[in-house]
Coordinates of N, CA, C and O in Angstrom, one line a residue:
F1 N 15.9 -11.7 3.6 CA 14.5 -12.0 3.6 C 13.9 -12.0 2.2 O 12.8 -12.3 1.9
G2 N 14.7 -11.5 1.2 CA 14.1 -11.3 -0.2 C 13.5 -12.6 -0.8 O 12.4 -12.6 -1.3
I3 N 14.2 -13.7 -0.7 CA 13.7 -14.9 -1.4 C 12.5 -15.4 -0.6 O 11.5 -15.9 -1.3
E4 N 12.4 -15.2 0.7 CA 11.2 -15.6 1.4 C 10.1 -14.8 1.0 O 9.0 -15.3 0.9
A5 N 10.3 -13.5 0.8 CA 9.2 -12.6 0.5 C 8.7 -13.0 -0.9 O 7.5 -13.0 -1.1
Y6 N 9.5 -13.2 -1.9 CA 9.1 -13.6 -3.2 C 8.2 -14.8 -3.2 O 7.2 -14.9 -3.8
H7 N 8.7 -15.9 -2.6 CA 8.0 -17.1 -2.5 C 6.8 -17.0 -1.7 O 5.7 -17.6 -2.0
G8 N 6.8 -16.3 -0.6 CA 5.7 -16.1 0.3 C 4.5 -15.4 -0.4 O 3.4 -15.8 -0.2
V9 N 4.9 -14.4 -1.2 CA 3.9 -13.7 -1.9 C 3.1 -14.6 -2.9 O 1.9 -14.5 -3.0
L10 N 3.9 -15.4 -3.6 CA 3.3 -16.4 -4.5 C 2.3 -17.3 -3.7 O 1.2 -17.6 -4.2
G11 N 2.8 -17.8 -2.6 CA 2.0 -18.7 -1.8 C 0.7 -18.0 -1.3 O -0.3 -18.7 -1.1
A12 N 0.8 -16.7 -1.0 CA -0.3 -16.0 -0.5 C -1.2 -15.5 -1.6 O -2.2 -14.8 -1.3
R13 N -0.8 -15.7 -2.8 CA -1.6 -15.2 -4.0 C -1.7 -13.7 -3.9 O -2.8 -13.1 -4.2
A14 N -0.6 -13.1 -3.6 CA -0.6 -11.6 -3.4 C 0.4 -11.1 -4.5 O 0.8 -11.8 -5.4
V15 N 0.7 -9.8 -4.5 CA 1.5 -9.1 -5.4 C 2.7 -8.4 -4.7 O 2.4 -7.7 -3.7
I16 N 3.9 -8.7 -5.1 CA 5.1 -8.1 -4.5 C 5.5 -6.8 -5.3 O 5.4 -6.8 -6.5
C17 N 5.9 -5.8 -4.6 CA 6.4 -4.6 -5.2 C 7.7 -4.2 -4.6 O 7.8 -3.6 -3.5
S18 N 8.8 -4.7 -5.2 CA 10.1 -4.3 -4.6 C 10.4 -2.8 -4.9 O 10.1 -2.3 -6.0
I19 N 11.1 -2.2 -4.0 CA 11.3 -0.7 -4.1 C 12.8 -0.5 -4.0 O 13.5 -1.0 -3.1
N20 N 13.3 0.3 -4.9 CA 14.8 0.6 -5.0 C 15.1 1.4 -3.7 O 14.5 2.5 -3.5
T21 N 16.1 1.0 -3.0 CA 16.6 1.7 -1.8 C 17.3 3.0 -2.1 O 17.6 3.8 -1.1
R22 N 17.5 3.3 -3.3 CA 18.2 4.6 -3.7 C 17.2 5.7 -3.9 O 17.5 6.9 -4.0
L23 N 15.9 5.4 -3.8 CA 14.9 6.4 -4.0 C 14.7 7.3 -2.7 O 15.2 6.9 -1.6
T24 N 14.1 8.4 -2.8 CA 13.9 9.3 -1.7 C 12.7 8.9 -0.9 O 11.9 8.1 -1.4
H25 N 12.5 9.4 0.3 CA 11.4 9.1 1.1 C 10.1 9.5 0.3 O 9.1 8.7 0.3
G26 N 10.1 10.6 -0.4 CA 8.9 11.0 -1.1 C 8.6 10.1 -2.3 O 7.4 9.8 -2.5
E27 N 9.6 9.6 -3.0 CA 9.4 8.7 -4.1 C 8.8 7.4 -3.6 O 7.9 6.8 -4.2
V28 N 9.4 6.9 -2.5 CA 8.9 5.6 -1.9 C 7.4 5.8 -1.4 O 6.6 4.9 -1.6
A29 N 7.1 6.9 -0.8 CA 5.8 7.2 -0.3 C 4.8 7.2 -1.5 O 3.7 6.6 -1.4
Y30 N 5.2 7.8 -2.6 CA 4.3 7.8 -3.8 C 4.1 6.3 -4.3 O 2.9 5.9 -4.6
I31 N 5.1 5.5 -4.3 CA 4.9 4.1 -4.8 C 4.0 3.3 -3.8 O 3.2 2.6 -4.3
L32 N 4.2 3.5 -2.5 CA 3.4 2.8 -1.5 C 1.9 3.2 -1.7 O 1.0 2.4 -1.6
E33 N 1.7 4.5 -1.9 CA 0.3 5.0 -2.1 C -0.3 4.5 -3.4 O -1.4 3.9 -3.4
H34 N 0.5 4.7 -4.5 CA 0.0 4.3 -5.8 C -0.3 2.8 -6.0 O -1.2 2.3 -6.6
S35 N 0.6 2.0 -5.4 CA 0.5 0.5 -5.5 C -0.5 0.0 -4.5 O -0.9 -1.2 -4.7
Q36 N -1.1 0.8 -3.7 CA -2.1 0.3 -2.7 C -1.5 -0.8 -1.8 O -2.2 -1.7 -1.5
A37 N -0.2 -0.6 -1.4 CA 0.4 -1.6 -0.5 C -0.4 -1.8 0.8 O -1.0 -0.9 1.3
R38 N -0.4 -3.0 1.2 CA -1.2 -3.4 2.4 C -0.2 -3.8 3.5 O -0.7 -4.0 4.7
L39 N 1.0 -4.1 3.2 CA 2.0 -4.5 4.2 C 3.4 -4.2 3.7 O 3.6 -4.3 2.5
I40 N 4.3 -3.7 4.6 CA 5.6 -3.4 4.2 C 6.6 -4.3 4.9 O 6.6 -4.3 6.2
L41 N 7.5 -5.0 4.2 CA 8.6 -5.7 4.8 C 9.9 -4.8 4.5 O 10.1 -4.6 3.3
V42 N 10.6 -4.4 5.5 CA 11.7 -3.5 5.3 C 12.9 -3.9 6.2 O 12.7 -4.2 7.4
D43 N 14.1 -3.8 5.6 CA 15.3 -4.1 6.3 C 15.5 -2.9 7.3 O 15.2 -1.7 6.9
H44 N 16.0 -3.2 8.5 CA 16.2 -2.1 9.5 C 17.0 -0.9 9.0 O 16.8 0.2 9.5
E45 N 17.9 -1.1 8.0 CA 18.7 0.0 7.5 C 17.9 1.0 6.7 O 18.4 2.1 6.4
Y46 N 16.7 0.6 6.3 CA 15.9 1.5 5.4 C 14.6 1.9 6.0 O 13.7 2.4 5.2
T47 N 14.4 1.9 7.3 CA 13.2 2.3 7.9 C 12.9 3.8 7.6 O 11.7 4.2 7.6
H48 N 13.9 4.5 7.4 CA 13.7 6.0 7.2 C 12.9 6.2 5.9 O 12.2 7.2 5.8
L49 N 12.9 5.3 5.0 CA 12.2 5.4 3.7 C 10.7 5.2 3.9 O 9.9 5.5 3.0
V50 N 10.3 4.5 4.9 CA 8.9 4.2 5.1 C 8.3 4.8 6.3 O 7.2 4.5 6.7
K51 N 9.0 5.8 6.9 CA 8.4 6.5 8.1 C 7.1 7.2 7.6 O 7.0 7.8 6.6
G52 N 6.1 7.1 8.5 CA 4.8 7.7 8.2 C 3.9 6.8 7.3 O 2.8 7.3 6.9
A53 N 4.3 5.6 7.0 CA 3.5 4.7 6.2 C 2.2 4.5 6.8 O 2.1 4.4 8.1
K54 N 1.1 4.3 6.0 CA -0.2 4.2 6.5 C -0.6 2.7 6.6 O -1.8 2.4 6.9
V55 N 0.3 1.8 6.4 CA 0.0 0.4 6.5 C 1.0 -0.3 7.4 O 2.0 0.3 7.8
P56 N 0.7 -1.5 7.9 CA 1.7 -2.2 8.8 C 3.1 -2.3 8.2 O 3.2 -2.6 7.0
V57 N 4.1 -2.1 9.1 CA 5.5 -2.2 8.7 C 6.1 -3.3 9.5 O 6.0 -3.2 10.7
V58 N 6.7 -4.3 8.9 CA 7.5 -5.3 9.6 C 9.0 -5.0 9.3 O 9.4 -5.1 8.2
V59 N 9.7 -4.8 10.4 CA 11.1 -4.4 10.3 C 12.0 -5.7 10.4 O 11.8 -6.5 11.4
I60 N 12.9 -5.9 9.5 CA 13.7 -7.1 9.6 C 15.1 -6.7 10.1 O 15.7 -5.8 9.5
N61 N 15.5 -7.3 11.2 CA 16.7 -7.0 11.8 C 17.8 -8.0 11.6 O 18.9 -7.9 12.1
D62 N 17.5 -9.1 10.8 CA 18.4 -10.1 10.4 C 19.0 -10.8 11.6 O 20.2 -11.3 11.5
T63 N 18.3 -11.0 12.7 CA 18.9 -11.6 13.9 C 18.5 -13.1 13.9 O 19.3 -13.9 14.5
G64 N 17.4 -13.5 13.4 CA 16.9 -14.9 13.5 C 16.4 -15.2 14.9 O 16.0 -16.3 15.1
R65 N 16.5 -14.3 15.8 CA 16.0 -14.6 17.2 C 14.5 -14.4 17.2 O 13.8 -13.8 16.4
E66 N 13.9 -15.1 18.2 CA 12.4 -15.1 18.4 C 11.8 -13.7 18.6 O 10.7 -13.5 18.2
D67 N 12.6 -12.8 19.2 CA 12.0 -11.5 19.4 C 12.2 -10.5 18.2 O 11.7 -9.4 18.3
D68 N 12.8 -11.0 17.2 CA 12.9 -10.2 16.0 C 11.5 -10.0 15.4 O 10.8 -11.0 15.2
P69 N 11.1 -8.7 15.0 CA 9.8 -8.5 14.5 C 9.5 -9.4 13.3 O 8.3 -9.8 13.1
Y70 N 10.5 -9.6 12.4 CA 10.2 -10.5 11.2 C 10.0 -11.9 11.6 O 9.1 -12.6 11.1
E71 N 10.7 -12.4 12.6 CA 10.5 -13.8 13.1 C 9.1 -13.9 13.7 O 8.4 -14.9 13.5
Q72 N 8.7 -12.9 14.4 CA 7.4 -12.9 15.0 C 6.3 -12.9 13.9 O 5.3 -13.5 14.1
F73 N 6.5 -12.1 12.9 CA 5.6 -12.1 11.7 C 5.5 -13.5 11.1 O 4.4 -13.9 10.8
L74 N 6.6 -14.1 10.9 CA 6.6 -15.5 10.3 C 5.9 -16.4 11.2 O 5.1 -17.3 10.8
T75 N 6.1 -16.3 12.5 CA 5.4 -17.2 13.5 C 3.9 -17.0 13.5 O 3.2 -18.0 13.5
S76 N 3.5 -15.8 13.4 CA 2.0 -15.5 13.4 C 1.4 -16.1 12.1 O 0.3 -16.6 12.1
G77 N 2.2 -16.1 11.0 CA 1.7 -16.7 9.8 C 1.6 -18.2 9.9 O 0.7 -18.8 9.4
R78 N 2.6 -18.8 10.5 CA 2.5 -20.2 10.7 C 1.3 -20.6 11.6 O 0.7 -21.6 11.3
E79 N 1.1 -19.9 12.6 CA -0.1 -20.1 13.5 C -1.4 -20.0 12.7 O -2.3 -20.8 12.8
F80 N -1.5 -18.9 11.9 CA -2.7 -18.7 11.1 C -2.9 -19.8 10.1 O -4.0 -20.2 9.9
S81 N -1.8 -20.3 9.5 CA -2.0 -21.3 8.4 C -2.2 -22.7 9.0 O -2.5 -23.7 8.3
G82 N -2.0 -22.9 10.3 CA -2.0 -24.2 10.9 C -0.9 -25.1 10.5 O -1.0 -26.3 10.5
E83 N 0.2 -24.5 10.0 CA 1.4 -25.2 9.6 C 1.1 -26.2 8.5 O 1.7 -27.3 8.5
R84 N 0.1 -25.9 7.6 CA -0.1 -26.9 6.5 C 1.0 -26.8 5.4 O 1.1 -27.7 4.6
G85 N 1.7 -25.7 5.4 CA 2.8 -25.6 4.5 C 2.4 -25.4 3.0 O 1.2 -25.2 2.8
W86 N 3.3 -25.6 2.1 CA 3.0 -25.4 0.7 C 1.9 -26.4 0.2 O 1.1 -26.0 -0.6
P87 N 1.9 -27.7 0.7 CA 0.9 -28.6 0.2 C -0.6 -28.1 0.6 O -1.5 -28.5 -0.1
G88 N -0.7 -27.3 1.6 CA -2.0 -26.9 2.1 C -2.5 -25.6 1.4 O -3.6 -25.1 1.7
L89 N -1.7 -25.0 0.5 CA -2.1 -23.8 -0.1 C -3.0 -24.0 -1.3 O -2.8 -25.0 -2.0
E90 N -3.9 -23.1 -1.5 CA -4.7 -23.1 -2.7 C -4.0 -22.2 -3.8 O -3.8 -21.0 -3.6
W91 N -3.6 -22.9 -4.9 CA -2.8 -22.2 -5.9 C -3.7 -21.4 -6.8 O -4.9 -21.7 -7.1
E92 N -3.2 -20.3 -7.3 CA -3.8 -19.4 -8.3 C -4.0 -20.2 -9.6 O -3.0 -20.7 -10.1
R93 N -5.2 -20.3 -10.1 CA -5.4 -21.1 -11.3 C -5.2 -20.3 -12.6 O -4.9 -20.8 -13.6
N94 N -5.3 -18.9 -12.4 CA -5.2 -18.1 -13.6 C -3.7 -17.8 -13.8 O -3.1 -17.0 -13.0
E95 N -3.1 -18.3 -14.8 CA -1.7 -18.1 -15.1 C -1.3 -16.7 -15.5 O -0.2 -16.3 -15.5
D96 N -2.3 -15.9 -15.8 CA -2.1 -14.5 -16.1 C -2.3 -13.6 -14.9 O -2.2 -12.3 -15.0
A97 N -2.6 -14.1 -13.7 CA -2.8 -13.3 -12.5 C -1.4 -12.6 -12.2 O -0.4 -13.2 -12.3
P98 N -1.5 -11.4 -11.7 CA -0.2 -10.7 -11.4 C 0.4 -11.2 -10.1 O -0.3 -11.7 -9.2
C99 N 1.7 -11.2 -10.1 CA 2.4 -11.6 -8.9 C 3.5 -10.5 -8.5 O 4.1 -10.6 -7.4
A100 N 3.8 -9.6 -9.4 CA 4.8 -8.6 -9.1 C 4.4 -7.3 -9.8 O 3.8 -7.3 -10.9
L101 N 4.7 -6.2 -9.1 CA 4.5 -4.8 -9.7 C 5.8 -4.1 -9.6 O 6.4 -4.0 -8.5
N102 N 6.2 -3.5 -10.7 CA 7.5 -2.9 -10.7 C 7.4 -1.4 -11.2 O 6.6 -1.1 -12.1
Y103 N 8.1 -0.6 -10.5 CA 8.1 0.8 -10.9 C 9.5 1.2 -11.4 O 10.5 0.7 -10.9
T104 N 9.5 2.1 -12.4 CA 10.8 2.7 -12.9 C 10.7 4.2 -12.6 O 9.7 4.8 -12.9
Y105 N 11.8 4.7 -12.1 CA 11.8 6.2 -11.8 C 13.0 6.8 -12.5 O 14.1 6.3 -12.3
V106 N 12.8 7.8 -13.2 CA 13.9 8.5 -13.9 C 14.0 9.9 -13.3 O 13.0 10.7 -13.3
H107 N 15.1 10.3 -12.8 CA 15.4 11.6 -12.4 C 15.7 12.5 -13.6 O 16.6 12.2 -14.4
L108 N 15.0 13.6 -13.8 CA 15.2 14.5 -14.9 C 16.0 15.7 -14.5 O 15.9 16.1 -13.4

């Protein structure tokens, strides 16, 4: 789902914040709070890192089936957009607008 997330965020004029899966639950919670995340896309193997999150969590099970939560999320987006696709998007005109937020964590 990674490439979809990166391109989808650009299309939505939002900011993506990838999180290292080697971090602890507490470290991830700090990043989610500090970054003011509004939605979490997480692979099913890492749901333990986002337990207790205060924003919607979409779990990706990598099945591709209609009942997969991620596929349902994509379908709702298609319905919301009216399937206009990339040509129907309003692009960000400010080339300096943020599109990614990255955190570095050092264990001392």
